[in-house]
Amino acid sequence: MFTLSQILLQNLVRTGEEMGSRERRVVFVTIGTTCFDALVKAVDSEEVKEALLHKGYTDLLIQMGRGTYMPSKDSGNSTLQVDYFTFSPSIADYIREASLVISHAGSGSIFETLRLGKPLIVVVNEGLMDNHQSELAEELADRKDLFCARPQTLQETVEAMDLNNLLPYIPGDAKQVVTLINKFLGFPVD
């Protein structure tokens, strides 16, 4: 028996085989475990789908979380293949298969994507109170590790993005912090 995740990945592979020599370029959208209907609606819009198609993407896979908005599998006049699901035990395989990831601003999704070296657009959920996630997304965008958008600016971000402007993410080294904490607590320092 296959899980939904395995079936979706198999369908993406099969779709790629059916496309023949045309290279598959998958956009994976992740909302995490929360509700972020504004992002799902934005990525489901004809304008964003057309912008993705214009950038050469062939498939759009949306992990929609707890949201109530159901995206359309109809890609309108375009040839973009669209599919969606609610949850998966792990999204790592989807991120690995993706050519571009569009994500909510949760730190887990952001850093998992950056560690895997995938281009990333982070869409900030402005509906959250005390939105510390926007600070993280904007800082990483300033460092050119990712692109940052809002649901209403996603189309413009996709149209304007140049993946060559992104820099590889280099994780920080926590040794200095650990050493300071150990000194403060009176533990031996290596």
mmCIF file of C-alpha atoms in Angstrom:
data_model
loop_
_atom_site.group_PDB
_atom_site.id
_atom_site.type_symbol
_atom_site.label_atom_id
_atom_site.label_comp_id
_atom_site.label_asym_id
_atom_site.label_seq_id
_atom_site.Cartn_x
_atom_site.Cartn_y
_atom_site.Cartn_z
ATOM 1 C CA MET A 1 0.000 0.000 0.000
ATOM 2 C CA PHE A 2 1.363 3.401 -0.966
ATOM 3 C CA THR A 3 1.108 6.597 1.062
ATOM 4 C CA LEU A 4 -0.343 9.727 -0.489
ATOM 5 C CA SER A 5 3.174 11.200 -0.570
ATOM 6 C CA GLN A 6 4.522 8.261 -2.561
ATOM 7 C CA ILE A 7 1.606 8.407 -5.011
ATOM 8 C CA LEU A 8 2.068 12.138 -5.621
ATOM 9 C CA LEU A 9 5.810 11.713 -6.180
ATOM 10 C CA GLN A 10 5.165 8.796 -8.563
ATOM 11 C CA ASN A 11 2.635 10.913 -10.469
ATOM 12 C CA LEU A 12 5.176 13.709 -10.815
ATOM 13 C CA VAL A 13 7.772 11.262 -12.153
ATOM 14 C CA ARG A 14 5.236 9.691 -14.537
ATOM 15 C CA THR A 15 4.137 13.125 -15.752
ATOM 16 C CA GLY A 16 7.780 13.942 -16.414
ATOM 17 C CA GLU A 17 8.229 10.732 -18.417
ATOM 18 C CA GLU A 18 5.119 11.501 -20.459
ATOM 19 C CA MET A 19 6.532 14.931 -21.256
ATOM 20 C CA GLY A 20 9.354 13.265 -23.156
ATOM 21 C CA SER A 21 12.435 15.390 -23.633
ATOM 22 C CA ARG A 22 10.921 18.458 -21.960
ATOM 23 C CA GLU A 23 12.610 19.044 -18.618
ATOM 24 C CA ARG A 24 10.299 18.940 -15.600
ATOM 25 C CA ARG A 25 10.627 21.937 -13.324
ATOM 26 C CA VAL A 26 8.506 21.558 -10.205
ATOM 27 C CA VAL A 27 7.380 24.371 -7.932
ATOM 28 C CA PHE A 28 6.600 23.022 -4.471
ATOM 29 C CA VAL A 29 4.454 25.221 -2.229
ATOM 30 C CA THR A 30 4.366 24.484 1.496
ATOM 31 C CA ILE A 31 2.096 26.002 4.115
ATOM 32 C CA GLY A 32 3.269 23.756 6.949
ATOM 33 C CA THR A 33 0.732 22.622 9.532
ATOM 34 C CA THR A 34 -1.054 25.946 9.752
ATOM 35 C CA CYS A 35 -3.744 27.692 7.703
ATOM 36 C CA PHE A 36 -2.513 30.197 5.127
ATOM 37 C CA ASP A 37 -5.326 30.411 2.577
ATOM 38 C CA ALA A 38 -4.025 33.768 1.297
ATOM 39 C CA LEU A 39 -0.866 32.049 0.008
ATOM 40 C CA VAL A 40 -2.787 29.127 -1.512
ATOM 41 C CA LYS A 41 -5.170 31.569 -3.241
ATOM 42 C CA ALA A 42 -2.255 33.665 -4.509
ATOM 43 C CA VAL A 43 -0.364 30.708 -5.979
ATOM 44 C CA ASP A 44 -3.631 29.373 -7.436
ATOM 45 C CA SER A 45 -4.303 32.610 -9.321
ATOM 46 C CA GLU A 46 -4.031 32.579 -13.107
ATOM 47 C CA GLU A 47 -1.518 35.440 -12.909
ATOM 48 C CA VAL A 48 0.926 33.552 -10.664
ATOM 49 C CA LYS A 49 0.482 30.333 -12.654
ATOM 50 C CA GLU A 50 1.235 32.217 -15.873
ATOM 51 C CA ALA A 51 4.286 33.870 -14.284
ATOM 52 C CA LEU A 52 5.593 30.448 -13.192
ATOM 53 C CA LEU A 53 4.969 28.994 -16.634
ATOM 54 C CA HIS A 54 6.728 31.979 -18.234
ATOM 55 C CA LYS A 55 9.757 31.250 -15.997
ATOM 56 C CA GLY A 56 9.831 27.701 -17.377
ATOM 57 C CA TYR A 57 8.181 25.754 -14.567
ATOM 58 C CA THR A 58 6.070 22.769 -15.601
ATOM 59 C CA ASP A 59 4.485 21.477 -12.389
ATOM 60 C CA LEU A 60 2.905 23.094 -9.330
ATOM 61 C CA LEU A 61 2.456 20.981 -6.190
ATOM 62 C CA ILE A 62 0.742 22.652 -3.243
ATOM 63 C CA GLN A 63 0.869 21.366 0.338
ATOM 64 C CA MET A 64 -2.094 23.329 1.684
ATOM 65 C CA GLY A 65 -2.040 22.519 5.410
ATOM 66 C CA ARG A 66 -5.172 23.221 7.445
ATOM 67 C CA GLY A 67 -6.584 25.704 4.964
ATOM 68 C CA THR A 68 -10.127 25.588 3.674
ATOM 69 C CA TYR A 69 -9.449 27.065 0.232
ATOM 70 C CA MET A 70 -9.239 24.311 -2.386
ATOM 71 C CA PRO A 71 -6.900 25.155 -5.271
ATOM 72 C CA SER A 72 -7.914 24.323 -8.804
ATOM 73 C CA LYS A 73 -6.189 21.479 -10.609
ATOM 74 C CA ASP A 74 -7.210 23.240 -13.811
ATOM 75 C CA SER A 75 -4.324 25.292 -15.097
ATOM 76 C CA GLY A 76 -6.517 27.470 -17.299
ATOM 77 C CA ASN A 77 -4.972 28.140 -20.683
ATOM 78 C CA SER A 78 -1.493 27.063 -19.568
ATOM 79 C CA THR A 79 0.191 23.676 -19.597
ATOM 80 C CA LEU A 80 1.232 23.899 -15.945
ATOM 81 C CA GLN A 81 0.406 20.609 -14.184
ATOM 82 C CA VAL A 82 -1.255 21.366 -10.812
ATOM 83 C CA ASP A 83 -1.823 19.060 -7.841
ATOM 84 C CA TYR A 84 -2.276 19.487 -4.091
ATOM 85 C CA PHE A 85 -2.493 17.661 -0.755
ATOM 86 C CA THR A 86 -3.007 18.631 2.884
ATOM 87 C CA PHE A 87 -0.254 16.936 4.918
ATOM 88 C CA SER A 88 2.713 14.601 4.600
ATOM 89 C CA PRO A 89 4.868 13.038 7.316
ATOM 90 C CA SER A 90 7.866 14.694 5.672
ATOM 91 C CA ILE A 91 8.219 17.294 2.951
ATOM 92 C CA ALA A 92 11.948 16.686 2.412
ATOM 93 C CA ASP A 93 11.393 14.546 -0.716
ATOM 94 C CA TYR A 94 9.159 17.208 -2.253
ATOM 95 C CA ILE A 95 11.758 19.878 -1.577
ATOM 96 C CA ARG A 96 14.518 17.697 -3.089
ATOM 97 C CA GLU A 97 12.432 17.182 -6.255
ATOM 98 C CA ALA A 98 11.564 20.876 -6.567
ATOM 99 C CA SER A 99 13.217 23.406 -8.824
ATOM 100 C CA LEU A 100 11.676 26.215 -6.755
ATOM 101 C CA VAL A 101 10.051 26.237 -3.318
ATOM 102 C CA ILE A 102 7.432 28.767 -2.246
ATOM 103 C CA SER A 103 6.973 28.591 1.508
ATOM 104 C CA HIS A 104 5.296 30.184 4.480
ATOM 105 C CA ALA A 105 7.746 31.964 6.778
ATOM 106 C CA GLY A 106 8.161 29.180 9.342
ATOM 107 C CA SER A 107 11.805 28.750 10.294
ATOM 108 C CA GLY A 108 11.711 24.949 9.912
ATOM 109 C CA SER A 109 10.538 25.108 6.294
ATOM 110 C CA ILE A 110 12.924 27.957 5.486
ATOM 111 C CA PHE A 111 16.059 26.310 6.854
ATOM 112 C CA GLU A 112 15.197 22.841 5.535
ATOM 113 C CA THR A 113 14.868 24.325 2.036
ATOM 114 C CA LEU A 114 18.035 26.402 2.310
ATOM 115 C CA ARG A 115 20.058 23.425 3.624
ATOM 116 C CA LEU A 116 18.947 21.457 0.564
ATOM 117 C CA GLY A 117 20.191 24.291 -1.660
ATOM 118 C CA LYS A 118 16.849 25.032 -3.323
ATOM 119 C CA PRO A 119 15.754 28.460 -4.561
ATOM 120 C CA LEU A 120 13.131 29.807 -2.180
ATOM 121 C CA ILE A 121 10.412 32.429 -2.115
ATOM 122 C CA VAL A 122 9.159 32.991 1.431
ATOM 123 C CA VAL A 123 5.665 34.450 1.664
ATOM 124 C CA VAL A 124 4.976 36.219 4.950
ATOM 125 C CA ASN A 125 1.602 35.652 6.600
ATOM 126 C CA GLU A 126 0.577 39.168 7.548
ATOM 127 C CA GLY A 127 -2.423 37.782 9.429
ATOM 128 C CA LEU A 128 -0.210 36.640 12.312
ATOM 129 C CA MET A 129 0.069 38.871 15.347
ATOM 130 C CA ASP A 130 3.595 39.802 16.485
ATOM 131 C CA ASN A 131 4.913 38.552 13.177
ATOM 132 C CA HIS A 132 8.504 37.622 14.050
ATOM 133 C CA GLN A 133 8.577 35.429 10.933
ATOM 134 C CA SER A 134 8.730 38.490 8.708
ATOM 135 C CA GLU A 135 11.938 39.594 10.455
ATOM 136 C CA LEU A 136 13.610 36.254 9.661
ATOM 137 C CA ALA A 137 12.410 36.242 6.048
ATOM 138 C CA GLU A 138 13.426 39.849 5.441
ATOM 139 C CA GLU A 139 16.878 39.335 7.005
ATOM 140 C CA LEU A 140 17.551 36.275 4.844
ATOM 141 C CA ALA A 141 16.278 38.165 1.786
ATOM 142 C CA ASP A 142 18.658 41.037 2.591
ATOM 143 C CA ARG A 143 21.479 38.471 2.678
ATOM 144 C CA LYS A 144 20.289 37.209 -0.729
ATOM 145 C CA ASP A 145 19.595 33.690 0.579
ATOM 146 C CA LEU A 146 15.965 33.833 -0.594
ATOM 147 C CA PHE A 147 13.245 36.055 -2.029
ATOM 148 C CA CYS A 148 10.598 37.506 0.278
ATOM 149 C CA ALA A 149 7.014 38.295 -0.729
ATOM 150 C CA ARG A 150 3.524 38.876 0.594
ATOM 151 C CA PRO A 151 0.513 37.081 -0.910
ATOM 152 C CA GLN A 152 -0.423 40.220 -2.865
ATOM 153 C CA THR A 153 3.131 40.639 -4.253
ATOM 154 C CA LEU A 154 3.824 36.995 -5.163
ATOM 155 C CA GLN A 155 3.164 37.492 -8.881
ATOM 156 C CA GLU A 156 5.573 40.449 -9.057
ATOM 157 C CA THR A 157 8.190 38.538 -7.056
ATOM 158 C CA VAL A 158 8.017 35.548 -9.420
ATOM 159 C CA GLU A 159 8.195 37.797 -12.480
ATOM 160 C CA ALA A 160 11.160 39.798 -11.144
ATOM 161 C CA MET A 161 13.151 36.966 -9.534
ATOM 162 C CA ASP A 162 16.542 36.140 -10.967
ATOM 163 C CA LEU A 163 17.829 32.937 -9.384
ATOM 164 C CA ASN A 164 21.386 33.951 -10.306
ATOM 165 C CA ASN A 165 21.142 36.728 -7.709
ATOM 166 C CA LEU A 166 20.725 34.246 -4.850
ATOM 167 C CA LEU A 167 23.766 33.341 -2.771
ATOM 168 C CA PRO A 168 24.304 29.856 -1.317
ATOM 169 C CA TYR A 169 23.123 29.633 2.277
ATOM 170 C CA ILE A 170 25.966 29.101 4.741
ATOM 171 C CA PRO A 171 24.751 27.889 8.143
ATOM 172 C CA GLY A 172 26.114 29.705 11.175
ATOM 173 C CA ASP A 173 28.619 28.171 13.560
ATOM 174 C CA ALA A 174 27.226 27.873 17.093
ATOM 175 C CA LYS A 175 30.603 27.036 18.707
ATOM 176 C CA GLN A 176 31.196 30.580 19.963
ATOM 177 C CA VAL A 177 27.764 30.744 21.574
ATOM 178 C CA VAL A 178 28.240 27.340 23.210
ATOM 179 C CA THR A 179 31.661 28.410 24.524
ATOM 180 C CA LEU A 180 30.209 31.610 26.030
ATOM 181 C CA ILE A 181 27.381 29.704 27.710
ATOM 182 C CA ASN A 182 29.789 27.086 29.070
ATOM 183 C CA LYS A 183 32.077 29.833 30.473
ATOM 184 C CA PHE A 184 29.112 31.606 32.036
ATOM 185 C CA LEU A 185 27.904 28.390 33.676
ATOM 186 C CA GLY A 186 31.407 27.514 34.863
ATOM 187 C CA PHE A 187 31.797 24.438 32.667
ATOM 188 C CA PRO A 188 35.188 23.535 31.190
ATOM 189 C CA VAL A 189 35.809 25.024 27.778
ATOM 190 C CA ASP A 190 37.465 22.844 25.150
#
